[in-house]
Amino acid sequence: MNILGISCFYHDAAACLMKDGIVVAAAEEERFTRKKHDTSFPINAVNYCLKEGGIVINQVNYIGFYEKPLLKFERLLSQHLEMFPLSFWSFYNALPSWLNEKLRVPSVIRKKLKYKGDVLFIEHHLAHAASAFLVSPYEEAAILTVDGVGEWATASYGYGKGSDITLLKELRFPNSVGLLYSTVTAHLGFSVNNSEYKVMGLSPYGKPAYYDNFKKIVNIQEDGSIEFDMDYFDYHYKMTMPSKKFIEEFGPIRNPTDEVTQKHKDIAASLQKITEEILFKMLNHLYKETKMKNLCMAGGVALNSVANGKITKNTPFKDVWIQPAASDAGTSLGAAAYVHNTIIGNKRKYVMKSAYLGPSFSMGYIKNFLDNNKIAYKTFKSDEALVKMTARLIYENHVVGWFQGRMEWGPRALGARSILSNAANTKMKDILNLKVKHREHFRPFAPVVSKEDVYDYFEIDKDEEPFMLFVYPFREDKRKLVPSVVHVDGTGRLQTTSKEENPLYYGVIKEFEKLSGVPILINTSFNIRGEPIVCTPENAYKCMMGTGIDYLVMEKFLIKREDNPKDMWDSEKIARD
Amino acid sequence: MHHKLYKQNIVHGIYMLKKVLNAIKSVLEPISKVIANVINFILLAIVYFIGVGMVSLAMKLFGKHFLELKKQNKAMENKGVSHESNWQEHTVTKQPLEQYYRTF
Ligand SMILES: [Fe+2]
């Protein structure tokens, strides 16, 4: 049985194919169109999934769609009815796309895919819940989903048992943790639905001096439910988010080109504090209601890795599993799994242990690409040679583009499309920023550590974290060994990897340990600033030649930037936020 | 011979016609875009100010609200804190297959 899951038209468009209960392919549309957070119909992602699954569209038994479009339209209409006549411009901007595609989802799907089968519509937060629980390692677990907004819901909770999910209660628009976070993101001069993680990265630099100001805006109950004073927000009727009253309370909106001041850092710290307070209250309430020791989470707010790392300390939950594509991209997987396991009633047999669900490219394909473009390269004779050379290059402080196997699913580079560098070098953060990333100085770089060494370096309650979704403190005595990946508060958003999960990636880490004494590398995403993570060999080569990446290790090929001077250019000219 | 010349004239004629049409198109295209935008704007304004507006005003006369905005503000202003839970009952469990064909 083949089930295709689709999410699109709002945030990250994506597709996922389940074959007989196994996720065989999943990818975000942005990776193919090279448009970050592309929301358009994921035709490229669908075509990839079908190709990877070795099927054609006629062989798809059901398509699962990630929301109920008419319910969402009802909410939108309610906003306009309530806010008339203030909402005119928002109505004017939004209605054409509703009439053109969002209200015609079944026919759009049939037309774009030439599909004649059934399309099933799964409520948005149910799709989030399914994306976490149905592919988690648990037979039963409590579930919390928190995002900006779906149809009406902005958060929901319940539990999963076997192949069934029961959602019990929900928070509704306009009260939304995700929209609060986005409002502050906009106020701090960063892009909404994109740069929320920057605000999270900024928060440890500040003190929660604005906590009481946030308390004026948000009424938090002991059960974690929230109510907003909507006078502070404009998002229910405008394209902008903070209102005049919000600006009176927190000061003017920061211009993106202005310096980030201590005040901005304090606002970020206060927001993070209030977000954690809400989440932990929600989770403690959820535990009281379900008494289950395992927790599954999804929704954009579940990407708040700082809060995630504190869950087991602040709640009775013993184990947490979060969908790596926790934002809306993941709901395509959730919709497919819900159709297969819950609606059709097939027993669960897939646990998502790896996020390598995207396209891969054969040696032949890459060789052709290199030869046709007259690119100078060397070929490694063995995996051992590849691992040794890569580790040495990193140890010698070169920046290495790492392109191996199937692309990652979700927003994080996890050792398939990564940039690797020396975590033991104090200056590496500056070198990376100067050569490649050009990003805000306050943003940390993330460490990847071999699984067996994680306890030596981190104060952590589990020995694996393959998806980089949790921030944990480094052990105090180890911080000076890997200065480039220790955030200002002594933490790191780590990824663990093992020989079984990714032998070459793991091999490089262990080989690097032989040279440097530490089993940790800097792992950052392989992309030009503001662009999606690279997908194809062409993207990877172009990214290297447009940035200061020194070497590209692409499958068994080694390409040196300086050997190909004719293709060099400066990507900063096209870089965006 | 005549036949060939005749054919050449036709080809040339078509070529010229195409050029003229293209020139007209390049002038008309931006104009048509502007006209389409203006019509769009007028239609959407009519739908909004008459359709949405009438319903909104009529329902508000009867005290109907579509978003719960006022309640929150009142709770925040009057008491500072309200002690009611804001979690809403919404039990979602497995439904019969037919239910999932609905877009609402
Ligand atoms: Fe969502």
Tab-separated table of N, CA, C and O in Angstrom, chain A residues 228-294:
chain	number	residue	atom	x	y	z
A	228	PHE	N	-4.212	35.898	25.537
A	228	PHE	CA	-3.474	37.118	25.204
A	228	PHE	C	-4.358	38.344	25.390
A	228	PHE	O	-5.575	38.272	25.190
A	229	ASP	N	-3.727	39.449	25.736
A	229	ASP	CA	-4.384	40.737	25.582
A	229	ASP	C	-4.098	41.161	24.153
A	229	ASP	O	-2.977	41.557	23.820
A	230	MET	N	-5.113	41.058	23.298
A	230	MET	CA	-4.875	41.243	21.861
A	230	MET	C	-4.614	42.697	21.473
A	230	MET	O	-4.287	42.964	20.321
A	231	ASP	N	-4.732	43.619	22.436
A	231	ASP	CA	-4.367	45.007	22.117
A	231	ASP	C	-2.872	45.118	21.787
A	231	ASP	O	-2.437	46.082	21.167
A	232	TYR	N	-2.100	44.121	22.216
A	232	TYR	CA	-0.652	44.163	21.972
A	232	TYR	C	-0.259	43.551	20.620
A	232	TYR	O	0.906	43.546	20.269
A	233	PHE	N	-1.239	42.988	19.932
A	233	PHE	CA	-0.923	42.283	18.682
A	233	PHE	C	-1.777	42.803	17.524
A	233	PHE	O	-2.896	43.265	17.737
A	234	ASP	N	-1.224	42.678	16.332
A	234	ASP	CA	-1.962	43.067	15.118
A	234	ASP	C	-2.189	41.883	14.189
A	234	ASP	O	-2.830	42.025	13.160
A	235	TYR	N	-1.637	40.714	14.514
A	235	TYR	CA	-1.622	39.639	13.513
A	235	TYR	C	-2.996	39.082	13.167
A	235	TYR	O	-3.141	38.382	12.174
A	236	HIS	N	-4.016	39.413	13.979
A	236	HIS	CA	-5.346	38.892	13.660
A	236	HIS	C	-6.053	39.717	12.588
A	236	HIS	O	-7.116	39.343	12.143
A	237	TYR	N	-5.441	40.825	12.163
A	237	TYR	CA	-6.083	41.564	11.072
A	237	TYR	C	-5.094	42.286	10.155
A	237	TYR	O	-5.488	42.997	9.240
A	238	LYS	N	-3.811	42.124	10.399
A	238	LYS	CA	-2.818	42.827	9.577
A	238	LYS	C	-1.728	41.860	9.156
A	238	LYS	O	-1.585	40.783	9.729
A	239	MET	N	-0.908	42.298	8.214
A	239	MET	CA	0.227	41.470	7.809
A	239	MET	C	1.378	41.617	8.821
A	239	MET	O	2.283	40.810	8.859
A	240	THR	N	1.345	42.696	9.599
A	240	THR	CA	2.385	42.902	10.620
A	240	THR	C	1.926	42.273	11.941
A	240	THR	O	0.757	41.977	12.110
A	241	MET	N	2.852	42.112	12.877
A	241	MET	CA	2.483	41.381	14.098
A	241	MET	C	2.427	42.222	15.383
A	241	MET	O	1.437	42.193	16.083
A	242	PRO	N	3.493	42.964	15.768
A	242	PRO	CA	3.389	43.732	17.005
A	242	PRO	C	2.526	44.979	16.794
A	242	PRO	O	2.625	45.624	15.751
A	243	SER	N	1.680	45.319	17.768
A	243	SER	CA	0.800	46.490	17.628
A	243	SER	C	1.495	47.732	18.196
A	243	SER	O	2.597	47.645	18.746
A	244	LYS	N	0.795	48.859	18.090
A	244	LYS	CA	1.317	50.117	18.643
A	244	LYS	C	1.560	49.969	20.147
A	244	LYS	O	2.571	50.426	20.675
A	245	LYS	N	0.632	49.288	20.802
A	245	LYS	CA	0.748	49.124	22.260
A	245	LYS	C	1.962	48.253	22.622
A	245	LYS	O	2.632	48.483	23.628
A	246	PHE	N	2.223	47.258	21.771
A	246	PHE	CA	3.397	46.398	21.979
A	246	PHE	C	4.672	47.246	21.888
A	246	PHE	O	5.595	47.109	22.689
A	247	ILE	N	4.684	48.136	20.896
A	247	ILE	CA	5.861	48.997	20.690
A	247	ILE	C	6.024	49.979	21.852
A	247	ILE	O	7.130	50.263	22.286
A	248	GLU	N	4.881	50.456	22.370
A	248	GLU	CA	4.956	51.338	23.550
A	248	GLU	C	5.565	50.594	24.743
A	248	GLU	O	6.320	51.143	25.528
A	249	GLU	N	5.249	49.309	24.817
A	249	GLU	CA	5.712	48.502	25.961
A	249	GLU	C	7.188	48.118	25.821
A	249	GLU	O	7.942	48.122	26.783
A	250	PHE	N	7.604	47.760	24.588
A	250	PHE	CA	8.952	47.190	24.400
A	250	PHE	C	9.900	48.074	23.591
A	250	PHE	O	11.027	47.689	23.328
A	251	GLY	N	9.426	49.238	23.184
A	251	GLY	CA	10.288	50.111	22.388
A	251	GLY	C	10.120	49.862	20.909
A	251	GLY	O	9.393	48.945	20.504
A	252	PRO	N	10.779	50.686	20.084
A	252	PRO	CA	10.571	50.598	18.633
A	252	PRO	C	11.042	49.271	18.030
A	252	PRO	O	11.927	48.620	18.589
A	253	ILE	N	10.440	48.918	16.906
A	253	ILE	CA	10.855	47.714	16.170
A	253	ILE	C	12.280	47.926	15.668
A	253	ILE	O	12.591	48.981	15.112
A	254	ARG	N	13.141	46.952	15.883
A	254	ARG	CA	14.534	47.088	15.446
A	254	ARG	C	14.616	46.999	13.924
A	254	ARG	O	14.021	46.102	13.313
A	255	ASN	N	15.358	47.924	13.349
A	255	ASN	CA	15.610	47.856	11.916
A	255	ASN	C	16.614	46.726	11.673
A	255	ASN	O	17.613	46.642	12.389
A	256	PRO	N	16.370	45.849	10.688
A	256	PRO	CA	17.276	44.703	10.496
A	256	PRO	C	18.754	45.078	10.373
A	256	PRO	O	19.619	44.266	10.690
A	257	THR	N	19.024	46.289	9.911
A	257	THR	CA	20.431	46.663	9.750
A	257	THR	C	21.020	47.293	11.018
A	257	THR	O	22.233	47.505	11.100
A	258	ASP	N	20.161	47.597	11.987
A	258	ASP	CA	20.651	48.204	13.233
A	258	ASP	C	21.361	47.169	14.092
A	258	ASP	O	21.116	45.968	13.982
A	259	GLU	N	22.183	47.685	14.984
A	259	GLU	CA	22.916	46.823	15.908
A	259	GLU	C	21.947	46.136	16.887
A	259	GLU	O	20.919	46.703	17.248
A	260	VAL	N	22.287	44.933	17.292
A	260	VAL	CA	21.507	44.252	18.328
A	260	VAL	C	22.035	44.730	19.679
A	260	VAL	O	23.209	44.535	20.001
A	261	THR	N	21.179	45.376	20.453
A	261	THR	CA	21.626	45.962	21.725
A	261	THR	C	21.288	45.033	22.898
A	261	THR	O	20.605	44.019	22.717
A	262	GLN	N	21.762	45.434	24.084
A	262	GLN	CA	21.470	44.647	25.280
A	262	GLN	C	19.964	44.554	25.514
A	262	GLN	O	19.458	43.527	25.955
A	263	LYS	N	19.265	45.613	25.178
A	263	LYS	CA	17.807	45.617	25.355
A	263	LYS	C	17.164	44.496	24.515
A	263	LYS	O	16.292	43.774	24.999
A	264	HIS	N	17.630	44.365	23.272
A	264	HIS	CA	17.085	43.311	22.410
A	264	HIS	C	17.373	41.934	23.000
A	264	HIS	O	16.539	41.033	22.962
A	265	LYS	N	18.582	41.800	23.553
A	265	LYS	CA	18.964	40.514	24.153
A	265	LYS	C	18.080	40.215	25.365
A	265	LYS	O	17.670	39.072	25.585
A	266	ASP	N	17.780	41.261	26.142
A	266	ASP	CA	16.933	41.078	27.324
A	266	ASP	C	15.505	40.700	26.928
A	266	ASP	O	14.857	39.879	27.589
A	267	ILE	N	15.030	41.307	25.844
A	267	ILE	CA	13.678	40.952	25.370
A	267	ILE	C	13.664	39.482	24.936
A	267	ILE	O	12.755	38.719	25.281
A	268	ALA	N	14.713	39.076	24.210
A	268	ALA	CA	14.799	37.674	23.766
A	268	ALA	C	14.844	36.727	24.969
A	268	ALA	O	14.175	35.684	24.982
A	269	ALA	N	15.630	37.100	25.985
A	269	ALA	CA	15.744	36.252	27.181
A	269	ALA	C	14.406	36.144	27.902
A	269	ALA	O	14.022	35.070	28.378
A	270	SER	N	13.684	37.261	27.968
A	270	SER	CA	12.381	37.267	28.644
A	270	SER	C	11.383	36.405	27.886
A	270	SER	O	10.606	35.656	28.486
A	271	LEU	N	11.407	36.520	26.565
A	271	LEU	CA	10.504	35.705	25.739
A	271	LEU	C	10.790	34.222	25.931
A	271	LEU	O	9.875	33.404	26.085
A	272	GLN	N	12.085	33.878	25.932
A	272	GLN	CA	12.449	32.474	26.094
A	272	GLN	C	11.970	31.962	27.453
A	272	GLN	O	11.445	30.860	27.571
A	273	LYS	N	12.099	32.828	28.472
A	273	LYS	CA	11.679	32.422	29.824
A	273	LYS	C	10.171	32.173	29.872
A	273	LYS	O	9.718	31.161	30.417
A	274	ILE	N	9.420	33.072	29.273
A	274	ILE	CA	7.958	32.932	29.320
A	274	ILE	C	7.521	31.726	28.474
A	274	ILE	O	6.599	30.999	28.836
A	275	THR	N	8.220	31.503	27.366
A	275	THR	CA	7.901	30.348	26.514
A	275	THR	C	8.132	29.046	27.278
A	275	THR	O	7.299	28.136	27.248
A	276	GLU	N	9.256	28.981	27.961
A	276	GLU	CA	9.551	27.762	28.732
A	276	GLU	C	8.534	27.575	29.851
A	276	GLU	O	8.078	26.455	30.102
A	277	GLU	N	8.167	28.676	30.502
A	277	GLU	CA	7.180	28.573	31.582
A	277	GLU	C	5.871	27.981	31.043
A	277	GLU	O	5.298	27.061	31.641
A	278	ILE	N	5.433	28.494	29.894
A	278	ILE	CA	4.178	27.993	29.306
A	278	ILE	C	4.322	26.510	28.939
A	278	ILE	O	3.477	25.680	29.281
A	279	LEU	N	5.416	26.186	28.252
A	279	LEU	CA	5.600	24.798	27.792
A	279	LEU	C	5.657	23.824	28.966
A	279	LEU	O	5.011	22.766	28.932
A	280	PHE	N	6.407	24.172	29.996
A	280	PHE	CA	6.533	23.226	31.113
A	280	PHE	C	5.221	23.103	31.870
A	280	PHE	O	4.881	22.022	32.360
A	281	LYS	N	4.455	24.198	31.949
A	281	LYS	CA	3.130	24.096	32.584
A	281	LYS	C	2.206	23.209	31.742
A	281	LYS	O	1.464	22.387	32.280
A	282	MET	N	2.256	23.390	30.437
A	282	MET	CA	1.456	22.531	29.546
A	282	MET	C	1.836	21.069	29.751
A	282	MET	O	0.980	20.182	29.859
A	283	LEU	N	3.138	20.825	29.811
A	283	LEU	CA	3.623	19.440	29.892
A	283	LEU	C	3.304	18.809	31.251
A	283	LEU	O	2.928	17.631	31.309
A	284	ASN	N	3.424	19.582	32.296
A	284	ASN	CA	3.077	19.035	33.617
A	284	ASN	C	1.587	18.714	33.681
A	284	ASN	O	1.186	17.696	34.253
A	285	HIS	N	0.779	19.575	33.071
A	285	HIS	CA	-0.662	19.317	33.013
A	285	HIS	C	-0.934	18.048	32.176
A	285	HIS	O	-1.738	17.199	32.572
A	286	LEU	N	-0.227	17.950	31.076
A	286	LEU	CA	-0.401	16.780	30.203
A	286	LEU	C	-0.037	15.492	30.944
A	286	LEU	O	-0.715	14.464	30.820
A	287	TYR	N	1.024	15.564	31.716
A	287	TYR	CA	1.426	14.369	32.471
A	287	TYR	C	0.330	13.979	33.473
A	287	TYR	O	-0.029	12.809	33.601
A	288	LYS	N	-0.224	15.006	34.152
A	288	LYS	CA	-1.307	14.749	35.120
A	288	LYS	C	-2.486	14.058	34.436
A	288	LYS	O	-3.120	13.165	34.993
A	289	GLU	N	-2.784	14.483	33.223
A	289	GLU	CA	-3.932	13.938	32.499
A	289	GLU	C	-3.671	12.541	31.950
A	289	GLU	O	-4.584	11.746	31.839
A	290	THR	N	-2.458	12.254	31.570
A	290	THR	CA	-2.191	10.978	30.888
A	290	THR	C	-1.397	9.977	31.725
A	290	THR	O	-1.474	8.781	31.475
A	291	LYS	N	-0.592	10.496	32.636
A	291	LYS	CA	0.284	9.651	33.473
A	291	LYS	C	1.201	8.746	32.637
A	291	LYS	O	1.567	7.649	33.052
A	292	MET	N	1.550	9.192	31.448
A	292	MET	CA	2.453	8.401	30.601
A	292	MET	C	3.867	8.943	30.745
A	292	MET	O	4.058	10.140	30.866
A	293	LYS	N	4.843	8.061	30.695
A	293	LYS	CA	6.212	8.534	30.959
A	293	LYS	C	6.929	9.005	29.682
A	293	LYS	O	7.902	9.740	29.754
A	294	ASN	N	6.405	8.603	28.528
A	294	ASN	CA	7.022	9.037	27.271
A	294	ASN	C	6.244	10.198	26.671
A	294	ASN	O	5.014	10.244	26.770
